[in-house]
Short mmCIF file of C-alpha atoms and ligand atoms in Angstrom, two decimals:
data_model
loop_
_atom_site.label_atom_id
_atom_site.label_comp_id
_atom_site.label_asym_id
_atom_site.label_seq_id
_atom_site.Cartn_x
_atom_site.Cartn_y
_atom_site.Cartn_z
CA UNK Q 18 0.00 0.00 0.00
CA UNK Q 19 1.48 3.41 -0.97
CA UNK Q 20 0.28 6.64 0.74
CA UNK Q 21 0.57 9.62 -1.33
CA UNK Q 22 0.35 13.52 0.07
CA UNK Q 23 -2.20 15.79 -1.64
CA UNK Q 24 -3.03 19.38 -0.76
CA UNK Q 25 -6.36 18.65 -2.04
CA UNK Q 26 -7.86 15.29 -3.04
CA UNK Q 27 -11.33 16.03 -5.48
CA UNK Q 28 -13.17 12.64 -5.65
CA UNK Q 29 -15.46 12.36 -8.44
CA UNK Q 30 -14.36 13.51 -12.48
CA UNK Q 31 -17.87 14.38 -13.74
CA UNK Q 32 -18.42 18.31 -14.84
CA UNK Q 33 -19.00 19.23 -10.78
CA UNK Q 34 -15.11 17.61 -9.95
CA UNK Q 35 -13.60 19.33 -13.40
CA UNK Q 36 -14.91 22.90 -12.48
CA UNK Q 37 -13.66 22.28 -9.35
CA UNK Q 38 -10.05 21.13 -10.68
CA UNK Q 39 -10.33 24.89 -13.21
CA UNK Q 40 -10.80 26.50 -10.16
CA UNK Q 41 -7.86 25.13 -8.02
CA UNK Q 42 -5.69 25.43 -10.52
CA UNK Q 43 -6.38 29.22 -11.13
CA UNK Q 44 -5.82 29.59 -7.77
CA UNK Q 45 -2.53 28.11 -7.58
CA UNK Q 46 -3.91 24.93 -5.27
CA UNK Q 47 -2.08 21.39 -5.48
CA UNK Q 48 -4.64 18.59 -6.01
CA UNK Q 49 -5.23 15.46 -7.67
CA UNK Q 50 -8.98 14.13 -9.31
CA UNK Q 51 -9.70 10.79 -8.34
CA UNK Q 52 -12.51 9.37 -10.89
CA UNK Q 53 -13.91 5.73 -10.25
CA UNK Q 54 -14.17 4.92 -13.88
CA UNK Q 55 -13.41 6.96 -16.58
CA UNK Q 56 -14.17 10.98 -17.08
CA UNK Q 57 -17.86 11.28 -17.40
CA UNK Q 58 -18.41 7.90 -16.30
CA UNK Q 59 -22.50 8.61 -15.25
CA UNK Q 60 -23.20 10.20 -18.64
CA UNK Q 61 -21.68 7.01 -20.26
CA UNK Q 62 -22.78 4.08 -18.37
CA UNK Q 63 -25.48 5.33 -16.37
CA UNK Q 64 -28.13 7.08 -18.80
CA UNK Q 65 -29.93 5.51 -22.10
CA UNK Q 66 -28.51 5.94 -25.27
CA UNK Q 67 -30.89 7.93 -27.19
CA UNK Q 68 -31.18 10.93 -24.36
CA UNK Q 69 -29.71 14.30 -25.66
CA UNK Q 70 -28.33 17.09 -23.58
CA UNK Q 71 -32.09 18.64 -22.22
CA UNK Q 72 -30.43 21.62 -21.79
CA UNK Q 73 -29.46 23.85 -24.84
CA UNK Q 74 -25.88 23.81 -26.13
CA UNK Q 75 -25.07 27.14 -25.13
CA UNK Q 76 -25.67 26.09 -21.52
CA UNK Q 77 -22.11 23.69 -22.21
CA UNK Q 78 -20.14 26.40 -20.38
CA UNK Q 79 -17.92 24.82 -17.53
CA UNK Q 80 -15.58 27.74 -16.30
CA UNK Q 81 -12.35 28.86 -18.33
CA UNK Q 82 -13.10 26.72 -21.48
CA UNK Q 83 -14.96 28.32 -24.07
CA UNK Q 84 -15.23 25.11 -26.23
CA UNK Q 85 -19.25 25.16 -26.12
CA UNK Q 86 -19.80 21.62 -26.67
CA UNK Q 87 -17.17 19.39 -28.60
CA UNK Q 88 -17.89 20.37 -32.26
CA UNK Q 89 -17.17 24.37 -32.57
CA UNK Q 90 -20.35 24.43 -35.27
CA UNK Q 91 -22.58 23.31 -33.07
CA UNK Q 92 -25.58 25.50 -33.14
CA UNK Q 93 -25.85 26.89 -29.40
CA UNK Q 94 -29.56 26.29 -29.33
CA UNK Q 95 -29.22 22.83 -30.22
CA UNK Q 96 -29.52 19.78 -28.01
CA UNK Q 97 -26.43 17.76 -28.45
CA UNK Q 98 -26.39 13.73 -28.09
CA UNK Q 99 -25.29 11.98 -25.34
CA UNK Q 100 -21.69 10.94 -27.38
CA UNK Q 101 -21.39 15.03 -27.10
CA UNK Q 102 -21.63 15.48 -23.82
CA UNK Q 103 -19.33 12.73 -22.72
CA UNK Q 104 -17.29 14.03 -25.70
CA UNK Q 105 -17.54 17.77 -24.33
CA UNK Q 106 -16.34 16.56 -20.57
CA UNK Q 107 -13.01 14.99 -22.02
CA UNK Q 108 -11.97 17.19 -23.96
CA UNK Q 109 -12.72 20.03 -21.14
CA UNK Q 110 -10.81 17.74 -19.01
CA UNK Q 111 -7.93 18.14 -21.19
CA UNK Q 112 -7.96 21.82 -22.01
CA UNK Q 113 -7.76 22.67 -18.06
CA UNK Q 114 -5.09 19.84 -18.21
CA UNK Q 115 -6.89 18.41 -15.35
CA UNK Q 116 -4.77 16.47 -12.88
CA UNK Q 117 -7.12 13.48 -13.48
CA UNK Q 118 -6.50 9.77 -11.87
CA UNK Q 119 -9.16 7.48 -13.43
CA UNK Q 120 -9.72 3.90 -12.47
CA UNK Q 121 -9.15 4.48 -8.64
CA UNK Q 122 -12.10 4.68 -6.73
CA UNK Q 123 -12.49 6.15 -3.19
CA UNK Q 124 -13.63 3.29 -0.86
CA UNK Q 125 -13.18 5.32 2.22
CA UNK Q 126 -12.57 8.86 3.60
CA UNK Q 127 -12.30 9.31 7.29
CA UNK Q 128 -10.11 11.85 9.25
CA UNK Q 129 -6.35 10.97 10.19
CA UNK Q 130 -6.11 8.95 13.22
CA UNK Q 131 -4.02 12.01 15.99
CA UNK Q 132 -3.90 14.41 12.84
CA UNK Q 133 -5.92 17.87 11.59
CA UNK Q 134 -5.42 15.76 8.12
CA UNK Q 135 -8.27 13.53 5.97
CA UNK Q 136 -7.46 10.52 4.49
CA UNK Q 137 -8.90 8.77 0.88
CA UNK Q 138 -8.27 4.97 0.84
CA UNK Q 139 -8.45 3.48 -2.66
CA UNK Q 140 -7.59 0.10 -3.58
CA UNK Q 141 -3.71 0.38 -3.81
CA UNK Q 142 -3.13 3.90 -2.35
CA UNK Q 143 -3.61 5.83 0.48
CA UNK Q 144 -4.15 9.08 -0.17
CA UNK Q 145 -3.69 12.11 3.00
CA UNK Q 146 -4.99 15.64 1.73
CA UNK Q 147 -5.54 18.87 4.13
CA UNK Q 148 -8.82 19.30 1.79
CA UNK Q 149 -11.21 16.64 0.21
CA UNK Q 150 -14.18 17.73 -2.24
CA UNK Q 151 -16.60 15.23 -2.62
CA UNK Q 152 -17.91 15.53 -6.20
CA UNK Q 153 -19.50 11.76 -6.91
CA UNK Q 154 -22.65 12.94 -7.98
CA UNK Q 155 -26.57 14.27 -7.59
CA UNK Q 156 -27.85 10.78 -8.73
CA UNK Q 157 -25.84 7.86 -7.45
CA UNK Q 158 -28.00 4.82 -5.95
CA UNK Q 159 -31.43 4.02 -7.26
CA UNK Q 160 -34.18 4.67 -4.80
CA UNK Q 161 -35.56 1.27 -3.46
CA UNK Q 162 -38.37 -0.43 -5.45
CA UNK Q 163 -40.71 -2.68 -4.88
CA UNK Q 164 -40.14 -6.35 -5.63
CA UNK Q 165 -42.65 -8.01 -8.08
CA UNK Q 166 -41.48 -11.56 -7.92
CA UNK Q 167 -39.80 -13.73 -10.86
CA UNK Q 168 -40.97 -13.66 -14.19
CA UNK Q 169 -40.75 -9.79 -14.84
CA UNK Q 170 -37.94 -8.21 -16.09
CA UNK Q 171 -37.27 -5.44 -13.94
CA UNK Q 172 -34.83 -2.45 -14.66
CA UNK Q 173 -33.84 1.12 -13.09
CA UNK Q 174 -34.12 3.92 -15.38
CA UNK Q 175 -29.84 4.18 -15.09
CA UNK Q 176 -29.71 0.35 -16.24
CA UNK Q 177 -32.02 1.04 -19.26
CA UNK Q 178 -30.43 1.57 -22.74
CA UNK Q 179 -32.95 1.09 -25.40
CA UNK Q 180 -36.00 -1.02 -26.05
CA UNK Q 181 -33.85 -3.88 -27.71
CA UNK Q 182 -32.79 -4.42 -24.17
CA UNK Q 183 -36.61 -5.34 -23.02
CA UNK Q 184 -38.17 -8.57 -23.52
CA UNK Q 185 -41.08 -8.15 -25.95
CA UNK Q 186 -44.30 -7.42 -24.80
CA UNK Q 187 -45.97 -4.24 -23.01
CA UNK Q 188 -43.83 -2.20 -20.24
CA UNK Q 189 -44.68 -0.41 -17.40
CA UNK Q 190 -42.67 2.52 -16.19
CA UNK Q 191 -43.15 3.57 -12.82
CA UNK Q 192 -42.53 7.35 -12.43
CA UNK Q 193 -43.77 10.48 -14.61
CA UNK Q 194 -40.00 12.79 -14.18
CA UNK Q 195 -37.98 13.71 -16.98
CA UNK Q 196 -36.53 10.08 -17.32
CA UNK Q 197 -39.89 8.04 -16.67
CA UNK Q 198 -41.85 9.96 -19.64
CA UNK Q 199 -38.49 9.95 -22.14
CA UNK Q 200 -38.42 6.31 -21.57
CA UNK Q 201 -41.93 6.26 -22.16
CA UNK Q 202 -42.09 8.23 -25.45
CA UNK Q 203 -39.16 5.97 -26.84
CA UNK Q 204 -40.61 2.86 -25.64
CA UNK Q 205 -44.25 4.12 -27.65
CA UNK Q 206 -42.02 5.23 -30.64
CA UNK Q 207 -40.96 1.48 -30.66
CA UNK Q 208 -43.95 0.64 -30.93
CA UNK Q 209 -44.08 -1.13 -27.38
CA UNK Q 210 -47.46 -1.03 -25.24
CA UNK Q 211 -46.79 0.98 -22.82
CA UNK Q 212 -48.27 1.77 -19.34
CA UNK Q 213 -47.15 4.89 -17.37
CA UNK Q 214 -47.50 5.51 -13.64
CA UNK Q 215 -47.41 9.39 -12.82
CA UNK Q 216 -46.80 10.95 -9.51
CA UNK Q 217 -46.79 14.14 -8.39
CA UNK Q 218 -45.12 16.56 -10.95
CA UNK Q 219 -44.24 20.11 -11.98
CA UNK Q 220 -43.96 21.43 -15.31
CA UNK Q 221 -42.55 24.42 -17.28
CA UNK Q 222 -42.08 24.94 -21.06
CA UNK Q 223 -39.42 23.42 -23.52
CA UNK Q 224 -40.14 26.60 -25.05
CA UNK Q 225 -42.07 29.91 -24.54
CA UNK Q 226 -42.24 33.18 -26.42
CA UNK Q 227 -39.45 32.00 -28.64
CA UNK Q 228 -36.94 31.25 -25.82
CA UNK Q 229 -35.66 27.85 -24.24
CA UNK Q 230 -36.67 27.46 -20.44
CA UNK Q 231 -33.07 27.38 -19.62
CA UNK Q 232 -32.89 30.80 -20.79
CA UNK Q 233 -36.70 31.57 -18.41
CA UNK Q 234 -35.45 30.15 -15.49
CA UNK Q 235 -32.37 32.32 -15.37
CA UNK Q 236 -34.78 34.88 -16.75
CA UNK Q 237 -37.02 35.33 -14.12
CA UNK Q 238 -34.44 34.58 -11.61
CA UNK Q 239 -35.55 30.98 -10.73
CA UNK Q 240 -32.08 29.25 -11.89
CA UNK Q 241 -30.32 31.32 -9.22
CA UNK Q 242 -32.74 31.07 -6.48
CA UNK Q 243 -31.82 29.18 -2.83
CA UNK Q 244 -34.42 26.76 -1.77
CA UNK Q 245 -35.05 28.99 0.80
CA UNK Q 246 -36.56 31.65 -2.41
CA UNK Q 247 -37.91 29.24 -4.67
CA UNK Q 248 -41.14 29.36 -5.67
CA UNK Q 249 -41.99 27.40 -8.72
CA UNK Q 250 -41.73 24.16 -10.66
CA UNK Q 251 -39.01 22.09 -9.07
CA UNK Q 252 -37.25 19.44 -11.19
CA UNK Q 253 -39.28 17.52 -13.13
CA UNK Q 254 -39.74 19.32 -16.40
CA UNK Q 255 -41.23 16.60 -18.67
CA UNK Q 256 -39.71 17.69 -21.64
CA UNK Q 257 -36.79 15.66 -24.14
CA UNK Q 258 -33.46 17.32 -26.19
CA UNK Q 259 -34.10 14.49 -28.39
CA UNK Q 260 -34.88 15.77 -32.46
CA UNK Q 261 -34.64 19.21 -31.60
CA UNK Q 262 -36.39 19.52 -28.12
CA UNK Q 263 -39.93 19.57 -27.15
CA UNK Q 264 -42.32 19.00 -24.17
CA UNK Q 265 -43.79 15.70 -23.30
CA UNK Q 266 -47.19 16.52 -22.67
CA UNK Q 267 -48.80 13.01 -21.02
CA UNK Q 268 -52.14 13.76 -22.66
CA UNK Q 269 -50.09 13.37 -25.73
CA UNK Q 270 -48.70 10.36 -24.67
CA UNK Q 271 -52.14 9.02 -24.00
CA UNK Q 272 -53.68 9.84 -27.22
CA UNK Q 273 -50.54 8.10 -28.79
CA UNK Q 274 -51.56 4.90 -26.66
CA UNK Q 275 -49.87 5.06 -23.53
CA UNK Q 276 -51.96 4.30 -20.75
CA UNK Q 277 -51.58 6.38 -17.44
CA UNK Q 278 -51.75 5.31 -13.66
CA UNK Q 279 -51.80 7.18 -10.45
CA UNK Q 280 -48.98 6.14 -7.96
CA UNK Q 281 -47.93 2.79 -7.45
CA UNK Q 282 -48.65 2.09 -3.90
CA UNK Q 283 -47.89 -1.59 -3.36
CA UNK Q 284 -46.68 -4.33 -5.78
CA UNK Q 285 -46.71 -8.13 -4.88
CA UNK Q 286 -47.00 -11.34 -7.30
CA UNK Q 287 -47.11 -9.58 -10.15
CA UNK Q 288 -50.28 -7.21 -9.42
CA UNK Q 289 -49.72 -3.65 -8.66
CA UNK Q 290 -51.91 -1.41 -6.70
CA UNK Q 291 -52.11 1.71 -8.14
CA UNK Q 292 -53.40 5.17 -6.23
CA UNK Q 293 -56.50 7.31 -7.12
CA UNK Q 294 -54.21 10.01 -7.60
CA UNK Q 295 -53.81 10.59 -11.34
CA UNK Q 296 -56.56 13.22 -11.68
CA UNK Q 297 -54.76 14.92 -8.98
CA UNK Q 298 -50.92 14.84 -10.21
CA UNK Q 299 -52.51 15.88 -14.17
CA UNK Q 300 -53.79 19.12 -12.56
CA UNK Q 301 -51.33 20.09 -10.39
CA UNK Q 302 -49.08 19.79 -13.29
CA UNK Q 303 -51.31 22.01 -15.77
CA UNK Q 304 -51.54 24.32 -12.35
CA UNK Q 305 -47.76 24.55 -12.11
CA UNK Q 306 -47.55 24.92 -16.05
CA UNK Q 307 -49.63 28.22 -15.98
CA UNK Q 308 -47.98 29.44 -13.06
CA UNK Q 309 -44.48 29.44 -14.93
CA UNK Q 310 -46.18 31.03 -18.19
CA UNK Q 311 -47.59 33.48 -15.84
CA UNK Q 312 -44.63 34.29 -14.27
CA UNK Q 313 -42.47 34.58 -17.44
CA UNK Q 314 -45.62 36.75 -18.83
CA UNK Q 315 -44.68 39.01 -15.21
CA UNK Q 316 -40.62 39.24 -15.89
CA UNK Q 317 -41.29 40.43 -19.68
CA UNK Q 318 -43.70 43.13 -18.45
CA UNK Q 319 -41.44 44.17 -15.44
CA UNK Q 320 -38.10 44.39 -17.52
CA UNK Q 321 -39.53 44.87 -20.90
CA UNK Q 322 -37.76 42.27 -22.39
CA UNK Q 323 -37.77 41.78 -26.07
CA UNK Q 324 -39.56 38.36 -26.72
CA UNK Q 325 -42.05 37.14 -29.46
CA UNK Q 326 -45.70 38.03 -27.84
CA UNK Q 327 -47.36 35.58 -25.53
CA UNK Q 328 -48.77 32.50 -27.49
CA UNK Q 329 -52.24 31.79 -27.64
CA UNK Q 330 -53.72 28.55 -26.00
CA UNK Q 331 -54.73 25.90 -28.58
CA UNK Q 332 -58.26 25.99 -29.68
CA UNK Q 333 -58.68 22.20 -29.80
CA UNK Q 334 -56.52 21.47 -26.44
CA UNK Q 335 -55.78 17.55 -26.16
CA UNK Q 336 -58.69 15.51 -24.15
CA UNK Q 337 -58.24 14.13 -20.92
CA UNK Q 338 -57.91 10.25 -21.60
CA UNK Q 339 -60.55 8.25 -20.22
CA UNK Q 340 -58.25 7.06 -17.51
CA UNK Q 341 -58.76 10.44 -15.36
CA UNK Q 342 -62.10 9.72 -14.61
CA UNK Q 343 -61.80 5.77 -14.48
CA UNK Q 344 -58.55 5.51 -13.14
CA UNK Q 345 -57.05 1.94 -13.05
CA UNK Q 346 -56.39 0.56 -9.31
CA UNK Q 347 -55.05 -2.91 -9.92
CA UNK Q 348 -52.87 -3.76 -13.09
CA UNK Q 349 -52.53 -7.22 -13.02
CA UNK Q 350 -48.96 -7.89 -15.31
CA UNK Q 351 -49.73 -11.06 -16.45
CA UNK Q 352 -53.16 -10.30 -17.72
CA UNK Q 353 -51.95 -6.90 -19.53
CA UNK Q 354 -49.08 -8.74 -21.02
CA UNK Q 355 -45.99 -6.61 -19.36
CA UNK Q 356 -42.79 -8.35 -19.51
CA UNK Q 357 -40.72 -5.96 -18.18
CA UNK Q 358 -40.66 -3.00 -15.61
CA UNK Q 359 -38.66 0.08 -15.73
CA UNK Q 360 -38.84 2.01 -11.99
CA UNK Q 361 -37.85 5.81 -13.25
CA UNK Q 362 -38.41 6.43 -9.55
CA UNK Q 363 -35.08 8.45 -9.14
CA UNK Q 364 -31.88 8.35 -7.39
CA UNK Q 365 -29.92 9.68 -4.21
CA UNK Q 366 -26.65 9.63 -3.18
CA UNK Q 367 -24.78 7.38 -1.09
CA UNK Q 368 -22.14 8.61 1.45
CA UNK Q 369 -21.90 5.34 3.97
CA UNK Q 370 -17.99 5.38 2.79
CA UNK Q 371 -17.44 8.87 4.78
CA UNK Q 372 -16.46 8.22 8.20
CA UNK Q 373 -17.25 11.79 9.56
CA UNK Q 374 -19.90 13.56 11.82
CA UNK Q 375 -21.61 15.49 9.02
CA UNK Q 376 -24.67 13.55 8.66
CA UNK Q 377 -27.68 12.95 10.69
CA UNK Q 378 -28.89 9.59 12.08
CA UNK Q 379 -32.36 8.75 10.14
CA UNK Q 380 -31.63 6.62 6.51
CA UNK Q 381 -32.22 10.01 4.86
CA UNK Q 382 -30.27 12.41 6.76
CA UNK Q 383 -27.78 9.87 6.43
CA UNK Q 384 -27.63 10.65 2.46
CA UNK Q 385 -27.64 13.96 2.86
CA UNK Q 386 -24.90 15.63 4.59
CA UNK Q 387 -25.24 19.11 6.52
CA UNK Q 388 -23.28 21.94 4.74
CA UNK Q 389 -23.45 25.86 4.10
CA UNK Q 390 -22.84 26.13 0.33
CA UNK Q 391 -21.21 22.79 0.14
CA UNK Q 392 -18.78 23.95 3.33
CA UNK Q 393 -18.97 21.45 6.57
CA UNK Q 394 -18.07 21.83 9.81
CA UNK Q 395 -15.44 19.31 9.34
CA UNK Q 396 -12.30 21.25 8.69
CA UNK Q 397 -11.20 20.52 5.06
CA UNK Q 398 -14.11 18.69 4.26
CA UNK Q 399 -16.36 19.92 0.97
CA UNK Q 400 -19.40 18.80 -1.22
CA UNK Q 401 -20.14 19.59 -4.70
CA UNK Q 402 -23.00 19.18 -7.09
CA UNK Q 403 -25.37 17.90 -4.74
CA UNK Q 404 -28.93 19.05 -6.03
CA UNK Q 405 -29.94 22.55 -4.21
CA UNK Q 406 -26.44 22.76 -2.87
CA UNK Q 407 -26.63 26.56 -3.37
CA UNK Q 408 -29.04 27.22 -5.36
CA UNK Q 409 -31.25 25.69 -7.88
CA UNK Q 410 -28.64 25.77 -10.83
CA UNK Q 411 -26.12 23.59 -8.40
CA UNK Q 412 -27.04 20.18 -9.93
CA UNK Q 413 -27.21 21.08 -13.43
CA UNK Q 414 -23.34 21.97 -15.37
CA UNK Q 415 -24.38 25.37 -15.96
CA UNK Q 416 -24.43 25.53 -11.87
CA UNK Q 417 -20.90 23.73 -11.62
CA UNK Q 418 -19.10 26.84 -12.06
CA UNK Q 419 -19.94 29.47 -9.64
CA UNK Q 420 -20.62 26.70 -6.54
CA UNK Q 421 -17.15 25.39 -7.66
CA UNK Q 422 -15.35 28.94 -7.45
CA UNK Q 423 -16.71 29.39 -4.22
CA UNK Q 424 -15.31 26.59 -2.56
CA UNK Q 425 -11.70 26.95 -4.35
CA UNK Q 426 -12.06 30.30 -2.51
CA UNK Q 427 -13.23 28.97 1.06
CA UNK Q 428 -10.20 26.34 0.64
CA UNK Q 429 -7.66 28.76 -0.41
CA UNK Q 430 -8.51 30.79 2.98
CA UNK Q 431 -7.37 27.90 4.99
C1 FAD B 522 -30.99 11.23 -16.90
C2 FAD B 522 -30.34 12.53 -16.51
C3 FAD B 522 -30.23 13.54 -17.46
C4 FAD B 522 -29.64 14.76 -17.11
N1 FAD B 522 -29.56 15.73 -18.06
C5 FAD B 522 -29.03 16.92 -17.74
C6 FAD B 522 -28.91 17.96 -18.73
O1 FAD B 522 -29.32 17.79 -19.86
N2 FAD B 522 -28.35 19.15 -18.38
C7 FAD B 522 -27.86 19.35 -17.14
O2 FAD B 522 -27.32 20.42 -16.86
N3 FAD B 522 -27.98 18.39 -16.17
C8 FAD B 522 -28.52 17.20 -16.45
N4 FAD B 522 -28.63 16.23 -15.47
C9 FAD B 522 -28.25 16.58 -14.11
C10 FAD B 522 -26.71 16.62 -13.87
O3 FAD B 522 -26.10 17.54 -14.74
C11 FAD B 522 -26.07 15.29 -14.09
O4 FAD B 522 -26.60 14.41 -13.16
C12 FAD B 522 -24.53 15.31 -13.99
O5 FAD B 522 -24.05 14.03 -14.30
C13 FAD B 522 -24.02 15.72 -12.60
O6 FAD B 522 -22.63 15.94 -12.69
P1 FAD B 522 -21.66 15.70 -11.43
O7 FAD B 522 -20.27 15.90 -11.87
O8 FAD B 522 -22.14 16.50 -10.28
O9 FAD B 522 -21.94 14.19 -11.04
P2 FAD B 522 -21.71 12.85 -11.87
O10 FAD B 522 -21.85 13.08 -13.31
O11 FAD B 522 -22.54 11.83 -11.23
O12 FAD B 522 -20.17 12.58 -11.61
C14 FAD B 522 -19.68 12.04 -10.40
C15 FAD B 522 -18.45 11.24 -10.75
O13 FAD B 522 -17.94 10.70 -9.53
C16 FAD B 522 -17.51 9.38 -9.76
N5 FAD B 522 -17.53 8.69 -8.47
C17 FAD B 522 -18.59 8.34 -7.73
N6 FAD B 522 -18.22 7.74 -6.58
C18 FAD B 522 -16.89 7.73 -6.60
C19 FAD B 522 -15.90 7.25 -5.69
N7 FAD B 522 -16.23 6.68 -4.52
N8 FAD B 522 -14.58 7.41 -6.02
C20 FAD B 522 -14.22 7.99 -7.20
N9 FAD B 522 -15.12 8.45 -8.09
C21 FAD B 522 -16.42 8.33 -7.79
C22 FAD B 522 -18.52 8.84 -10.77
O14 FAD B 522 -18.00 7.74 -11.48
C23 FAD B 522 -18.78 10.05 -11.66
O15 FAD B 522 -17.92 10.10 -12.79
C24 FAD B 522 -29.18 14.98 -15.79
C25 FAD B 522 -29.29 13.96 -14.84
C26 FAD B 522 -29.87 12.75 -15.19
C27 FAD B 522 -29.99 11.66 -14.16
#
């Protein structure tokens, strides 16, 4: 076993540990990146392969690079492929020159036994830094699902790839976010029955009055609101990069033949008890959909912005589907022919490899460790690119730099 002396010791190379790297650099500050796998290594083996960026290109803007996205013709209001982004991530890696060890994953990081110091074990070195930044992700462990018992294929939403990967027959995806209802549009497009169960969701524009909602939410200040300000649509944004970007609207979905559920409650020998809850989730969604046209409506009138005028609602809006008055309670898997399950129920992150007081005691305090803009009261100790970290940019790139350059700062000052 070697032991190795950083100043600083980043673990995690996605976009959140890069920034981080442009920022100690500028500032002068020794450190070393330890990535797992290889650069990128969520947006290559943890995501499907047809998703695109969901954000436009021009929002490709980690801090000192100005490479916006890896081809320089890229249109900036495009929505580049996944291949891009990974693409984009090296080869910003490699402009900041990025002190980068891939392949060497952090199995433990607790404080130096009779020293101010923390140490990193991996699996052949030890590594003892005055400063760690733990980078390793918004979205690392699936959230727990319910079991249904053998003869159903059962995936995550970060284990799906495509529908060749499914057995034939209908699918169910459980979960209405911005994974769940891609999955489910691609899954429809493939002609697959599908059955989609929605929970409680938010939604805002792909695009309104001629602009992305990327360019709204920074617009009417949302992007750089604390959760402690926010007042909107949270995360779920059903909406897709993929040919060109647009909304997924689930009425769509359901005239195209999806069929919608409320909430799965319970699921046991292959039947699934569903929630009456649908009705409920549609309209808070087209509640929370108004509100963000309304408010966009508000920030164009207050700073007279110069946007294309408001659009006019459809004259023939889509129906409800049938489903919103009847709503399904039981789906029995057998009986509707579903060989496979995809749970788009989310992810959280996973810190029971950090040996230090900075989390609380219940399982989900335990995930989520206590921090003023990513700063603990451990000394030396630092998260990055947790979601809401700062603000509600934090988990997305174009957050990565200004949450980054803060903490360079904060570790400089030690
Ligand atoms: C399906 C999906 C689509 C998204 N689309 C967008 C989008 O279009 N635009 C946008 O701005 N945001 C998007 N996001 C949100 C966010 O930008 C991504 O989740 C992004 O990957 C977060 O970057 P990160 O660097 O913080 O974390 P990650 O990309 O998760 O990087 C963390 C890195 O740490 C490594 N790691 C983990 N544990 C260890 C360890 N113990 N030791 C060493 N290394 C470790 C991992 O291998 C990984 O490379 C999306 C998220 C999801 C789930």
């Amino acid at each position: 076993m070697s032991v190795e002396q950083v100043e600083t010791v980043v673990i995690g190379g996605g976009q959140a540990g890069l920034a981080m790297s442009y920022h100690l650099s500028r500032l002068g500050c020794e450190h070393l990146v330890l990535e797992r796998g290889q650069l990128a290594e969520r947006w290559r083996s943890e995501r499907w392969d047809s998703l695109h960026f969901q954000s436009p290109n021009w929002n490709m803007n980690l801090p000192g690079w100005p490479g916006m996205t890896a081809d320089p013709l890229a249109d900036p209001d495009a929505f580049s492929p996944l291949r891009e982004v990974t693409d984009y991530i090296e080869r910003y890696a490699a402009a900041i020159r990025a002190p980068v060890r891939t392949q060497c994953a952090a199995l433990s990081l607790a404080r130096k036994p009779g020293s101010g110091e923390l140490q990193v074990q991996t699996d052949g070195t030890l590594f003892v830094a005055r400063n760690v930044v733990v980078a390793t992700g918004p979205y690392q462990v699936p959230r727990a699902t319910a079991s249904l018992g053998a003869g159903v294929f059962e995936l995550h939403s970060t284990g799906y790839r495509n529908p060749g990967q499914l057995p034939s027959g209908a699918v169910l995806v459980v979960g209405a976010g911005n994974s769940g209802v891609q999955i489910a549009e691609e899954l429809c497009r493939a002609g697959r029955r599908v059955f989609l169960s929605v929970s409680s969701h938010e939604r805002i524009r792909r695009s309104y009055r001629g602009k992305d909602c990327i360019w709204w939410l920074i617009a009417t200040g949302s992007a750089d609101s604390t959760l402690r300000e926010w007042k909107g649509a949270r995360l779920s944004r059903l909406m897709t990069g993929v040919n060109g970007g647009h909304d997924i609207d689930l009425r769509q979905l359901a005239a195209d033949g999806v069929v919608l559920l409320g909430r799965v409650r319970a699921a046991r020998d292959g039947r699934i008890e569903i929630a009456d809850d649908l009705a409920a989730s549609v309209a808070h969604g087209d509640e929370s959909l108004q509100a963000f046209t309304l408010r966009c409506d508000e920030v164009v009138r207050a700073q007279q912005l110069d946007v294309e005028p408001a659009e006019d609602s459809p004259e023939d809006p889509l129906p409800d589907p049938p489903e919103l008055k009847e709503p399904i309670r039981t789906l029995d898997l057998a009986r509707e022919g579903i060989g496979a399950v995809i749970w788009a129920n989310g992810a959280h992150a996973e810190f029971s490899w950090i040996d230090l007081p900075v989390f609380g005691e219940s399982p989900a305090s335990k995930r989520t460790p206590v921090h003023e803009r990513g700063v603990t009261s451990e000394a030396g100790l630092y998260f990055l690119g947790l979601p809401w970290l700062h603000k509600w940019k934090s988990g997305f790139l174009f957050g990565a730099d200004e949450d980054a350059g803060y903490l360079a700062g904060r570790i400089v000052l030690r």
